[in-house]
Short mmCIF file of C-alpha atoms in Angstrom, two decimals:
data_model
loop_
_atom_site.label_atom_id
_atom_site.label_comp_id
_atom_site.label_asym_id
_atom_site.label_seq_id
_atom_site.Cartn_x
_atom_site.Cartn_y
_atom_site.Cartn_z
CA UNK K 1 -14.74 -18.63 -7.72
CA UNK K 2 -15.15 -14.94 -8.64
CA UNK K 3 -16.79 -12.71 -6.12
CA UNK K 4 -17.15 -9.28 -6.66
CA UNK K 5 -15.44 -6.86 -4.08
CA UNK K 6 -16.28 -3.23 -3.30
CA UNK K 7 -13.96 -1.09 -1.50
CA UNK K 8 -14.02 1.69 0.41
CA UNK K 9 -12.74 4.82 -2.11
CA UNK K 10 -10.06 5.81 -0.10
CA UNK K 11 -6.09 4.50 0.12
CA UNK K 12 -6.14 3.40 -3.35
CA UNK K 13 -2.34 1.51 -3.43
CA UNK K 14 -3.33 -0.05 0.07
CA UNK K 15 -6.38 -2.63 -1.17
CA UNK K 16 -5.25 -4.76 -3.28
CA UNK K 17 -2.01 -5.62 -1.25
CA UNK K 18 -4.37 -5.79 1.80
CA UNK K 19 -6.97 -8.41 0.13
CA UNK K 20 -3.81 -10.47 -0.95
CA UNK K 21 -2.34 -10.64 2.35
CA UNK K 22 -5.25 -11.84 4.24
CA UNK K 23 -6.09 -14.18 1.72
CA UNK K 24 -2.39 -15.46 1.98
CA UNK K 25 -3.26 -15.28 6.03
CA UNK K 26 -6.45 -17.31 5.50
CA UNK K 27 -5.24 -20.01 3.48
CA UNK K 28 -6.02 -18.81 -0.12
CA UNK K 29 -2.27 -19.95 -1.41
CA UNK K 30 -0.37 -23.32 -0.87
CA UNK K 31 3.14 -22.29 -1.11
CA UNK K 32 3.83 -20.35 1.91
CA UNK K 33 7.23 -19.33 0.67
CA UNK K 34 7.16 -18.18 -2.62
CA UNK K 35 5.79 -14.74 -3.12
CA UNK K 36 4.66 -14.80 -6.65
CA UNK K 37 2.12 -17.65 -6.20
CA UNK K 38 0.56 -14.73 -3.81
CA UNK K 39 -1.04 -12.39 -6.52
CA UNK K 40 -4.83 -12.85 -7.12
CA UNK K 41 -6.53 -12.98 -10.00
CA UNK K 42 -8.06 -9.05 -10.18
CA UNK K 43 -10.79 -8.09 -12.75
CA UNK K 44 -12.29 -4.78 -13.72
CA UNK K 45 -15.93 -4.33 -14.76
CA UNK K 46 -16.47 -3.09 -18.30
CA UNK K 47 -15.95 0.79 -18.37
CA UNK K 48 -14.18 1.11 -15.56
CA UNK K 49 -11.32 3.05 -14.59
CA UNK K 50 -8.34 1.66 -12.65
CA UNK K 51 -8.84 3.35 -9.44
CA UNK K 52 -12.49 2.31 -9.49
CA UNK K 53 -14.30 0.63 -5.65
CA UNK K 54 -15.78 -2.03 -7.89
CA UNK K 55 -13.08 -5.22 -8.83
CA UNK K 56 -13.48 -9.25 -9.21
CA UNK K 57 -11.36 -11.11 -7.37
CA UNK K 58 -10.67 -15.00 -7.94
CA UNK K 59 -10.66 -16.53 -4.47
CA UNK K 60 -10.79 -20.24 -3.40
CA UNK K 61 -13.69 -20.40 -1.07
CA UNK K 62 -16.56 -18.78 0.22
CA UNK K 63 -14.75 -19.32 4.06
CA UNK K 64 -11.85 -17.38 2.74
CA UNK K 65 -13.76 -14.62 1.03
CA UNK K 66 -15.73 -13.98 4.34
CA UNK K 67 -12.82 -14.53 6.78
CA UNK K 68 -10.62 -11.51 4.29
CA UNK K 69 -13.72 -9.64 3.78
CA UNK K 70 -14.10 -9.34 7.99
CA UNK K 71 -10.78 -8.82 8.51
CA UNK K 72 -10.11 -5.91 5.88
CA UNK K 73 -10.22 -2.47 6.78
CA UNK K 74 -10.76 -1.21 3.53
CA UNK K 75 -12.82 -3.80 1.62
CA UNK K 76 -16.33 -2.61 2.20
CA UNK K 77 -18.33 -5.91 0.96
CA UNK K 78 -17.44 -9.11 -0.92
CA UNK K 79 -20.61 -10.70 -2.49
CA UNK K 80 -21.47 -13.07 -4.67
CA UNK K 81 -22.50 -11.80 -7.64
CA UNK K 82 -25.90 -12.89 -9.14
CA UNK K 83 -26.16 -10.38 -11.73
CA UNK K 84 -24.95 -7.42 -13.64
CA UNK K 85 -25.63 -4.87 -16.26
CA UNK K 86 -25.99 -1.74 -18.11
CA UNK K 87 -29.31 -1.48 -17.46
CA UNK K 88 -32.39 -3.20 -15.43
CA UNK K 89 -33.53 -4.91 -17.96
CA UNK K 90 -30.04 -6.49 -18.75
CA UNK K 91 -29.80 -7.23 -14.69
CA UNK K 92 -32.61 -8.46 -15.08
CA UNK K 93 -31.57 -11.43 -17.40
CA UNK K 94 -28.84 -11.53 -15.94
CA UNK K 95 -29.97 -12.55 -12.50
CA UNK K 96 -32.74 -14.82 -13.88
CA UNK K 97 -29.87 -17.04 -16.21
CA UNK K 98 -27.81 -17.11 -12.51
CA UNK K 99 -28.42 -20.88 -11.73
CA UNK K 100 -30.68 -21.78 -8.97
CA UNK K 101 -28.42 -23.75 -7.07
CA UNK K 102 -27.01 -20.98 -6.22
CA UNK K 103 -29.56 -18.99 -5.22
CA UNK K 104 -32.25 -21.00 -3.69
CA UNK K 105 -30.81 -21.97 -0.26
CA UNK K 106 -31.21 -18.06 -0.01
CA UNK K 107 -34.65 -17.43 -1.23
CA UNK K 108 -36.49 -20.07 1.51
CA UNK K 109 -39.42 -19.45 3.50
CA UNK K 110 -37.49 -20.04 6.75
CA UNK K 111 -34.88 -17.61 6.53
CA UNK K 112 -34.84 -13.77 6.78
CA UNK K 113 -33.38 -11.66 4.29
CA UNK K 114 -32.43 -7.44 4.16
CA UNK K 115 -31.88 -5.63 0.39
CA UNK K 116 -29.45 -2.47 0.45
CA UNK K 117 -29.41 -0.09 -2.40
CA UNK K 118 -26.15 1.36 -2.52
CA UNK K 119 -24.39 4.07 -5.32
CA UNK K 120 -20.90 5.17 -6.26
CA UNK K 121 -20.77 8.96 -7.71
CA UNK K 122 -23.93 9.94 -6.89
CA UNK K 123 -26.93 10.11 -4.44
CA UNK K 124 -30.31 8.23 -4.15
CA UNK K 125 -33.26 9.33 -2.34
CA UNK K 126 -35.11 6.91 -0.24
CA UNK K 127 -37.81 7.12 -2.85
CA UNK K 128 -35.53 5.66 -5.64
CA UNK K 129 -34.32 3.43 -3.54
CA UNK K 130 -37.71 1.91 -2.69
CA UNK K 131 -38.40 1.85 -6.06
CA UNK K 132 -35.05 0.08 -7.21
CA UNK K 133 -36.18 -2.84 -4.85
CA UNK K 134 -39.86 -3.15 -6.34
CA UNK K 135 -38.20 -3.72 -9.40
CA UNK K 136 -36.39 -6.37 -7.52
CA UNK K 137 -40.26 -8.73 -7.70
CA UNK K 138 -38.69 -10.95 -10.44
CA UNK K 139 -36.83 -12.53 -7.66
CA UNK K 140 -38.98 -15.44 -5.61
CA UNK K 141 -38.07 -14.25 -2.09
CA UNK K 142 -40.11 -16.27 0.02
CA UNK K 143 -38.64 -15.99 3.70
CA UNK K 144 -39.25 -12.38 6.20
CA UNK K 145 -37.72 -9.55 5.93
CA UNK K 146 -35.41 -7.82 8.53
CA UNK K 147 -34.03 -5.04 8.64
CA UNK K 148 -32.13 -5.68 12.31
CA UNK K 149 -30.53 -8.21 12.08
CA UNK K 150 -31.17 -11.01 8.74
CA UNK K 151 -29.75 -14.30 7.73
CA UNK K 152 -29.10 -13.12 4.19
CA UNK K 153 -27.79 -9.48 3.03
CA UNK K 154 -28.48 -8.55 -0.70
CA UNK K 155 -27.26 -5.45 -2.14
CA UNK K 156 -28.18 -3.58 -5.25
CA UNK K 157 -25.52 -1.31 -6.62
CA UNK K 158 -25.74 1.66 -9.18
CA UNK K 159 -22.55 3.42 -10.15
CA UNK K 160 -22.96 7.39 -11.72
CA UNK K 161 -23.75 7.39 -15.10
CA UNK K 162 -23.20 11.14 -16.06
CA UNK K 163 -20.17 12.58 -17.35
CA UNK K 164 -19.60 15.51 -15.35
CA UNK K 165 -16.23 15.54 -13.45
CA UNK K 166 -17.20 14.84 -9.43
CA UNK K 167 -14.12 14.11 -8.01
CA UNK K 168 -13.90 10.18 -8.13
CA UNK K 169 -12.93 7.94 -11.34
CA UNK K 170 -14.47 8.55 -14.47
CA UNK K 171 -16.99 5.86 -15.53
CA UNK K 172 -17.98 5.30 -19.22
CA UNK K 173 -20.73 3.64 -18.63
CA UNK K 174 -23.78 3.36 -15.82
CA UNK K 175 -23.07 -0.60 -14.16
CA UNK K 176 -25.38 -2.39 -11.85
CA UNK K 177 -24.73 -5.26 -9.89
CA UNK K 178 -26.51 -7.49 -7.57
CA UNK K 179 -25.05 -9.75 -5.31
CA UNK K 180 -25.93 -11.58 -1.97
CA UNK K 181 -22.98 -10.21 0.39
CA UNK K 182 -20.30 -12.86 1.61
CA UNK K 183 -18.43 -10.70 4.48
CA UNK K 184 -17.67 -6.91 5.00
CA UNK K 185 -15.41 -4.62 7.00
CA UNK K 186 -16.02 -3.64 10.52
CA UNK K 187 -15.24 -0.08 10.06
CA UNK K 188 -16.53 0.32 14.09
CA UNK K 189 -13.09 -0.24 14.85
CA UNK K 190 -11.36 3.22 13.78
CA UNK K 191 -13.85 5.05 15.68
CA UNK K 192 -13.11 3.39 18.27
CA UNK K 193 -9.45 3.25 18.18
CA UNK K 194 -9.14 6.68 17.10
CA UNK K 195 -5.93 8.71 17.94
CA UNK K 196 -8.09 11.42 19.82
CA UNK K 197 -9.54 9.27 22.24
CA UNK K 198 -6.03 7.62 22.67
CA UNK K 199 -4.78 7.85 26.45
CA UNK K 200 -1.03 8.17 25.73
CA UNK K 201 0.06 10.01 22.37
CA UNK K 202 3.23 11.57 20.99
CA UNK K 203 3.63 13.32 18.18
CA UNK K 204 4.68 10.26 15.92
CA UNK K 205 1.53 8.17 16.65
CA UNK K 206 0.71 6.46 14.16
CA UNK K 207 -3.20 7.09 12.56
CA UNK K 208 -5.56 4.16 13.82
CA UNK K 209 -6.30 2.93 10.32
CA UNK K 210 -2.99 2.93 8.88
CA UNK K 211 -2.16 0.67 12.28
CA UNK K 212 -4.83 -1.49 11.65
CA UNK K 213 -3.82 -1.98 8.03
CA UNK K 214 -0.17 -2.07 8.68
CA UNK K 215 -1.17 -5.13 11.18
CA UNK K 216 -3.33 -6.65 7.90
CA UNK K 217 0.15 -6.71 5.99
CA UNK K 218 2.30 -8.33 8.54
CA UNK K 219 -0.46 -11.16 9.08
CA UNK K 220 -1.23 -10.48 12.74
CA UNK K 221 -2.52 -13.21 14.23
CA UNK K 222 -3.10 -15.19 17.70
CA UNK K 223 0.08 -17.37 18.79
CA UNK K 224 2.11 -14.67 16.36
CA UNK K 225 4.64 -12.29 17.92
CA UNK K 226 4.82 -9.29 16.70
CA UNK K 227 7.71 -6.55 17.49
CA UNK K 228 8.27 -2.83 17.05
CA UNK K 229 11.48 -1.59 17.14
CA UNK K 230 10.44 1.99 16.93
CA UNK K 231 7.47 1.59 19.03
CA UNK K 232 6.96 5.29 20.37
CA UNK K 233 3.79 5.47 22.33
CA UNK K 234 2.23 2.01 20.92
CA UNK K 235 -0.17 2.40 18.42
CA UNK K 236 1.43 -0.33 15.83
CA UNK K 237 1.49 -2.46 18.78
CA UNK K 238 -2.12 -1.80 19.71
CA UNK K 239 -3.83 -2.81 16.63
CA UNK K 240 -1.11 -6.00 16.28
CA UNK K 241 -3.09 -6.89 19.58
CA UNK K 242 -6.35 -6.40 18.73
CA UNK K 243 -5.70 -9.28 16.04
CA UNK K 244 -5.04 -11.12 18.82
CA UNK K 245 -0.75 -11.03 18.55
CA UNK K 246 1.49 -11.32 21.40
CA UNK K 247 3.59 -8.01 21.51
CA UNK K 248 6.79 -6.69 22.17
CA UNK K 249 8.43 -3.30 21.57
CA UNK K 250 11.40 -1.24 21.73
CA UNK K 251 12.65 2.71 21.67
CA UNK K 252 16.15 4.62 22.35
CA UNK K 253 14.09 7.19 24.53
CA UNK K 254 13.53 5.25 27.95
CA UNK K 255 11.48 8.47 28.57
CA UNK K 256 8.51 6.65 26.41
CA UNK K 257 8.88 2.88 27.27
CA UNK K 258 9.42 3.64 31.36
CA UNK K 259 7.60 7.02 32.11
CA UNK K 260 5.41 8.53 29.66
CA UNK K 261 3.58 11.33 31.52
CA UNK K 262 3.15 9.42 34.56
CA UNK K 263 1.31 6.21 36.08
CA UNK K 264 -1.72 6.00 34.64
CA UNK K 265 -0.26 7.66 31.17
CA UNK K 266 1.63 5.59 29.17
CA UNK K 267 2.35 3.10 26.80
CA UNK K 268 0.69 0.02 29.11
CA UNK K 269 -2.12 2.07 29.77
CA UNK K 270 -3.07 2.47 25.93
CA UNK K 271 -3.49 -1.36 26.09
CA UNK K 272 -5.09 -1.47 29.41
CA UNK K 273 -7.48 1.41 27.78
CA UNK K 274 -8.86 -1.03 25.27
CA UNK K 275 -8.83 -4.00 27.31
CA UNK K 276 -5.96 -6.18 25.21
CA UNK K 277 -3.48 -8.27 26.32
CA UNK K 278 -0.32 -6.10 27.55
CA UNK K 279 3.10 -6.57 25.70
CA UNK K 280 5.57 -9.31 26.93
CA UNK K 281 8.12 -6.38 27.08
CA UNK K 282 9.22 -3.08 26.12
CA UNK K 283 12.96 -2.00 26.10
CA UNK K 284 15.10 0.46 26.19
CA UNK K 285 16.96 -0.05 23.45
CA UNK K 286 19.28 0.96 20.18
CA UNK K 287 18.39 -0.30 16.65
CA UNK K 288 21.75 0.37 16.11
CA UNK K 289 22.96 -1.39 18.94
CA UNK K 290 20.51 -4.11 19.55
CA UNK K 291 20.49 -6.31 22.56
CA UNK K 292 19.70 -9.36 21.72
CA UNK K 293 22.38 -12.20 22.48
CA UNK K 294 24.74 -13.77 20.01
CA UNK K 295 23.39 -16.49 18.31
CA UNK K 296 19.63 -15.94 18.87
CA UNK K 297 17.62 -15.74 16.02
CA UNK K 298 14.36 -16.28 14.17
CA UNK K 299 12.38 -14.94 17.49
CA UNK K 300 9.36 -12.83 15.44
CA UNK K 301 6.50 -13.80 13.14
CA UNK K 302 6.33 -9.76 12.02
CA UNK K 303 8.22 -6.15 12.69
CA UNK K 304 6.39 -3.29 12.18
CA UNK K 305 7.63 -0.07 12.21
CA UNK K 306 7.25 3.33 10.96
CA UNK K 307 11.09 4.09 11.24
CA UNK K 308 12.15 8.13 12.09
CA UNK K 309 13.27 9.39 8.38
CA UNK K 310 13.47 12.71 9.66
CA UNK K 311 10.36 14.52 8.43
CA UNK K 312 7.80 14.74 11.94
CA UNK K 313 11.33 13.56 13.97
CA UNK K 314 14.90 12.51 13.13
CA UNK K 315 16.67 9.26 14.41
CA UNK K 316 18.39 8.60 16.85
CA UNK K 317 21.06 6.23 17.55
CA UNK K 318 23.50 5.48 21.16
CA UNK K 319 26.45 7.45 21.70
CA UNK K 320 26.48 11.36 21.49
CA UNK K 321 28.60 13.64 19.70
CA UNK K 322 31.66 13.69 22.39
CA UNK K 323 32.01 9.96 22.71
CA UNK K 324 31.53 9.81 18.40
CA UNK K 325 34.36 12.24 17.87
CA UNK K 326 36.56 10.50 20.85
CA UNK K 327 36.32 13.60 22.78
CA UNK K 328 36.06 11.84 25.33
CA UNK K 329 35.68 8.05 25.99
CA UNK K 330 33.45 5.29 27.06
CA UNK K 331 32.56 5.50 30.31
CA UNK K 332 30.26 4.03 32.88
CA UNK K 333 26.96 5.39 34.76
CA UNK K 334 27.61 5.25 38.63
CA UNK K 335 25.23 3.14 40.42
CA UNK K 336 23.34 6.00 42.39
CA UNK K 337 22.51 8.05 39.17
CA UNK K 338 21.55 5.07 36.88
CA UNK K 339 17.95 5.26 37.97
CA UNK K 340 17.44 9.08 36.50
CA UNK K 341 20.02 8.08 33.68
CA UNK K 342 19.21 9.30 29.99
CA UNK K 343 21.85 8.06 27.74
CA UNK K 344 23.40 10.23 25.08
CA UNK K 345 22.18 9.97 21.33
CA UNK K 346 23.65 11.30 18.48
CA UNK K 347 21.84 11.76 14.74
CA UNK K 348 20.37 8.62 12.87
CA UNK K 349 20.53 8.71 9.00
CA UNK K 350 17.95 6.87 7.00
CA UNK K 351 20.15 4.91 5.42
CA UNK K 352 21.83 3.71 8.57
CA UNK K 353 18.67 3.24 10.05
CA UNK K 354 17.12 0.76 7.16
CA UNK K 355 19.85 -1.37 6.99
CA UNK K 356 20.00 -2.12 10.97
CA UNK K 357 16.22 -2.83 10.51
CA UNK K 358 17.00 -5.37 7.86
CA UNK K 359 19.50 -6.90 9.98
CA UNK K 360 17.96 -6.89 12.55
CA UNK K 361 14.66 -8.71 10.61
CA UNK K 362 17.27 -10.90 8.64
CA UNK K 363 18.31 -12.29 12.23
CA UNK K 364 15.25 -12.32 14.34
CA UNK K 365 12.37 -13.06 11.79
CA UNK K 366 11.07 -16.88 11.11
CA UNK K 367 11.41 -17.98 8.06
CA UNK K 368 8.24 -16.62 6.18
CA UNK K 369 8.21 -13.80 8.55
CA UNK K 370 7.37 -10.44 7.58
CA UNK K 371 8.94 -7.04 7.70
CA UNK K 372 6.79 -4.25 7.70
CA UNK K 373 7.65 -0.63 7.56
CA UNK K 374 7.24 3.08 5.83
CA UNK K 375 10.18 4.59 3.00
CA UNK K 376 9.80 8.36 2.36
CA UNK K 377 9.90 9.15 -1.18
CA UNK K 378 10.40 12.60 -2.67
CA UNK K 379 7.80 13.11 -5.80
CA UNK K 380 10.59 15.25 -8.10
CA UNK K 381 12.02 11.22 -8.92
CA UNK K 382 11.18 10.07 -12.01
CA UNK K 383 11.40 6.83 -10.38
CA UNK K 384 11.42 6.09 -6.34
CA UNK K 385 11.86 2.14 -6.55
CA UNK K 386 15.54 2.55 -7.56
CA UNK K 387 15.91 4.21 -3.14
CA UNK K 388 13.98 0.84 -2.02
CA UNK K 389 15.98 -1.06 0.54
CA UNK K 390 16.95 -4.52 -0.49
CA UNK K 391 18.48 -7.90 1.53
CA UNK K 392 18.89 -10.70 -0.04
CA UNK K 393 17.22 -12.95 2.70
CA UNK K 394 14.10 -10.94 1.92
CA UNK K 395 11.49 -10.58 -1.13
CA UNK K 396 9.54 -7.61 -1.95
CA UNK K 397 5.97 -8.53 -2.12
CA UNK K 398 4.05 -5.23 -2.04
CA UNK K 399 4.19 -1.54 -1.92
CA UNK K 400 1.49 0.74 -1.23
CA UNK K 401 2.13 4.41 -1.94
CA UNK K 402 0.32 7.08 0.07
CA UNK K 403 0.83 10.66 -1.57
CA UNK K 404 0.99 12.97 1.43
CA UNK K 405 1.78 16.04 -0.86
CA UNK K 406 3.09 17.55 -4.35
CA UNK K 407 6.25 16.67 -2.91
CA UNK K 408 6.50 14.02 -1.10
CA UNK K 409 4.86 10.40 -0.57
CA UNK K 410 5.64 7.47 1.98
CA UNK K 411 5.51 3.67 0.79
CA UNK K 412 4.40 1.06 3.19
CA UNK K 413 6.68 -1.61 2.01
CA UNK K 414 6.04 -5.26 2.96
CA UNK K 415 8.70 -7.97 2.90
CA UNK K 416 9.01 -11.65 2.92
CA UNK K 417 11.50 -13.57 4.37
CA UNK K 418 12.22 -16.36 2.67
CA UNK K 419 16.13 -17.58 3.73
CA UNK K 420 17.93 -18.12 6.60
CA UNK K 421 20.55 -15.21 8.16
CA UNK K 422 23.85 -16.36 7.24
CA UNK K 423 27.52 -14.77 7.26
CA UNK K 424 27.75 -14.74 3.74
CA UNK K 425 24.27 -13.12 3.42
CA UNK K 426 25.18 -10.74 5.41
CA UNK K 427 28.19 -9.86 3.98
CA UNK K 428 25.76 -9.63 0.26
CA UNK K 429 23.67 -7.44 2.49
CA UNK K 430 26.07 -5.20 3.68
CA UNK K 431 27.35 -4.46 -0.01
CA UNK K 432 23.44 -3.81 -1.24
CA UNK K 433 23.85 -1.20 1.98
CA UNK K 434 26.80 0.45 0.49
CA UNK K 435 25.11 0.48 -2.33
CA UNK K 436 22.17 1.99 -1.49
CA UNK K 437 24.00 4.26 0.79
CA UNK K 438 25.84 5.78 -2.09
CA UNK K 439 22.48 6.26 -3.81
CA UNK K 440 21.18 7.69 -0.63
CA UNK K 441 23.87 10.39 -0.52
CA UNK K 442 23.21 11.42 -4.09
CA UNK K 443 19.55 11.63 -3.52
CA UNK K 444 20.34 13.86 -0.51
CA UNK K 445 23.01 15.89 -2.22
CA UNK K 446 21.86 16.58 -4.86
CA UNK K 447 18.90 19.04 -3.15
CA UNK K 448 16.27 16.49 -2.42
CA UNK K 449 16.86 17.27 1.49
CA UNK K 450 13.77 15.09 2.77
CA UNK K 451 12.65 17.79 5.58
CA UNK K 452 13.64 20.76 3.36
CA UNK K 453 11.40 19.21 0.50
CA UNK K 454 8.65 18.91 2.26
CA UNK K 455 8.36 21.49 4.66
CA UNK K 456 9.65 24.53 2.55
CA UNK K 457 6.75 26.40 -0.37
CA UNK K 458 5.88 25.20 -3.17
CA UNK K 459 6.75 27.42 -5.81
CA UNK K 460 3.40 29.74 -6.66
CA UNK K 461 2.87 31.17 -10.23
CA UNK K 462 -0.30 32.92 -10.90
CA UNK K 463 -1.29 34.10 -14.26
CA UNK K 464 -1.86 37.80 -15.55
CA UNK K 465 -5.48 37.48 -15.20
CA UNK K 466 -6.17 38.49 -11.44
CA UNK K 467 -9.62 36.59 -11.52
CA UNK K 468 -8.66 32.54 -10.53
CA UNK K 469 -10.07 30.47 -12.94
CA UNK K 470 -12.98 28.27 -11.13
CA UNK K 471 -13.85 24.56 -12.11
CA UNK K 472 -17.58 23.76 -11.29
CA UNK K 473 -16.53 20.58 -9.61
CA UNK K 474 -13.38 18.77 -8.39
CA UNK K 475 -10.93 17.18 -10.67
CA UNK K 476 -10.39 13.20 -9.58
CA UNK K 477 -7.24 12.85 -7.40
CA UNK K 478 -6.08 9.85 -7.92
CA UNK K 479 -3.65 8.38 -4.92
CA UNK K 480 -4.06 11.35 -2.73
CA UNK K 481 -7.78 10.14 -1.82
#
């Protein structure tokens, strides 16, 4: 059935991978292993741009709709859709021709109902609103209304029918819809979780939102286990929990995982601050030495990870320049001074790093596991998907791309695994590396230094006229929203 869904205007590459993989989460697709019967039907409105909050979406089941709709983070409503127009008068029809089936176990005497009048691109006063619902009498409500707390949420909403330029996507034409609403986001939860209320941060921590949607993409779920290698000072982990996931995490700086800045400030505390479940375990450990035991695999149900690519902080690997270079050799920590111990680490390059996460995913995912994690891309590429990481026990199944600045964007990629971790697949997987390593190095070589890119100017050229020109309103952004 098609429902229409409204999302927040914000994140634009994020929502449509987000709807898909709760839907996939909630039971919307049969085949749990192949990714391309995991695309939903999408449909714009007429005169509607691309990047517009207003899309249909072909889903199942009114259970799934309101289990994706609750879930989501940035879905703001999904309704069923009794009408829509250019005008009243067409919404009108429109509404009226909707068959009653549909609507009459909605319009009864015994139930309680609330309307919303809601717009996209411009304001309403409560006086136009009040008015937009009189003209709402066609409809035989019967049952109370209730503003608190009613059975049945309606919504009427307008989108901007003027053609000045305001910032958001241009619309053609005014459309009006009316729907009863199915499910909608709990948006109560950022606030909440927000990064400066946090007990423990570092300067890596991820942004509550991003968390929360980053935990949407890897299916977090109860009985799942979900692990960070990366894990900092939690907040992947966090909103993994919230969903009800068991935990785990890991990081090379036993600084984070053991001390933070004391007792009562740390990484357990940011769980014990929100009252979820603390994780089974966090390690000390190297993602390029990792410590599980030969033979074990296919522990996780997701890793998430926001891996260090060197822009906010570099990466770090086991070892130290000395013992790298054979200065000097291996040697072993007395037993009196292991306790205060901090292990040398020597420099981490991305393309090291990535392909000892997708080993290390390859090995301890299940199979239809998923692998969750940020890429930096430079914007000077004509094309970034030719720097994606690849494995051949994994599919691609969405990117999201959140432009950051002029230069330089991260993509949340989200895998799939769909075969087993075998010799031969990872000797495939260590050729794709060499291959993407040699791309790596050109990328870096030839003057797209990630850290340099973005952190240095951006070149400035002003015109002869010493007067700026001024635009009367904003020009639409597009992905950096």
């Amino acid at each position: 059935m098609w429902y229409l869904c409204v999302f927040y205007h914000r994140l634009l590459d994020y929502r449509k991978p987000e709807v898909e993989s709760l839907a996939d989460l909630f039971g919307a697709f049969e085949d749990k292993r192949r990714p391309g019967n995991r695309v939903l039907q999408w449909r714009l409105p007429q005169h509607h741009h691309p990047d517009s909050p207003f899309y249909f979406v072909d889903l199942p089941s009114e259970d799934v709709a309101e289990n994706v709709a609750n879930r989501s983070i940035l879905v703001k409503g999904i309704y069923e859709l009794w009408g829509e127009g250019g005008s009243y008068e067409e919404l009108e029809e429109a509404v009226k021709s909707y068959p009653d089936e549909r609507k009459l176990p909605y319009l009864g005497s015994e139930s309680t109902f609330k309307i919303t009048v809601d717009s996209f691109g411009k304001v309403m006063s409560l006086l136009e609103q009040n008015e937009r619902i009189r003209g709402l009498s066609y409809i035989p409500f019967k049952g109370r209304v209730n503003l608190k707390n009613p059975d049945h949420n309606f919504w009427l909403m307008e989108t901007d029918d003027t053609a000045t330029n305001n910032g958001l996507p241009p619309v053609a034409q005014r459309r009006i819809f009316f729907g009863r609403e199915v499910g909608g986001a709990d948006r109560k939860l950022l606030p909440t979780y927000q990064l400066k209320s946090r007990n423990y941060l570092g300067p890596t921590a991820m942004d509550a939102e991003m968390a929360f949607l980053m935990a949407n993409q890897a299916q977090a779920a109860p009985g799942k286990l979900v692990y960070d290698p990366f894990v900092g000072t939690g907040s992947i982990l966090v909103s993994a929990a919230h969903f009800g996931a068991m935990t785990m995490g890991a990081d090379i700086d036993i600084r984070v995982v053991r001390d933070g800045r004391g007792p009562d400030c740390n990484v357990w505390s940011n769980f014990k601050q929100y009252g979820l479940p603390m994780p089974i375990a966090l390690l000390r450990a190297d993602n390029n030495l990792p410590p599980w035991r030969p033979g074990l695999k296919e522990v996780f149900d997701a890793i998430i990870c926001d891996p260090p690519y060197g822009v906010r902080a570099g990466g770090r690997k086991s070892g130290g320049r000395k013992l790298l270079k054979g200065v000097i050799g291996p040697y072993t920590v007395p037993d009196d001074k292991r306790a205060d111990h901090i292990p040398s680490t020597a420099p981490y390059s991305l393309a090291e790093c990535v392909h000892d996460l997708l080993d290390l995913a390859a090995r301890m995912l299940v199979i239809g596991g998923r692998l969750v994690f940020f890429y930096p891309v430079l914007r000077e590429e004509d094309s970034c998907e030719e720097h994606f990481p690849e494995h051949p026990c994994f599919e691609l199944v969405a990117t999201s791309e959140q432009i950051l600045s002029s230069r330089y964007s991260r993509v949340l990629l989200t895998m799939l695994k769909t075969s087993s971790y075998t010799e031969e697949l990872a000797l495939a997987a260590w050729m794709k590396h060499l291959e993407f390593k040699e791309n790596h190095s050109k990328w870096l070589e030839e003057g797209n230094n990630l850290h340099s890119s973005v952190f240095s100017p951006a070149d400035v050229h002003h015109s002869g006229d010493s007067k700026l020109s001024k635009e009367s309103k904003p020009k639409y952004r597009g992905k950096y929203v």
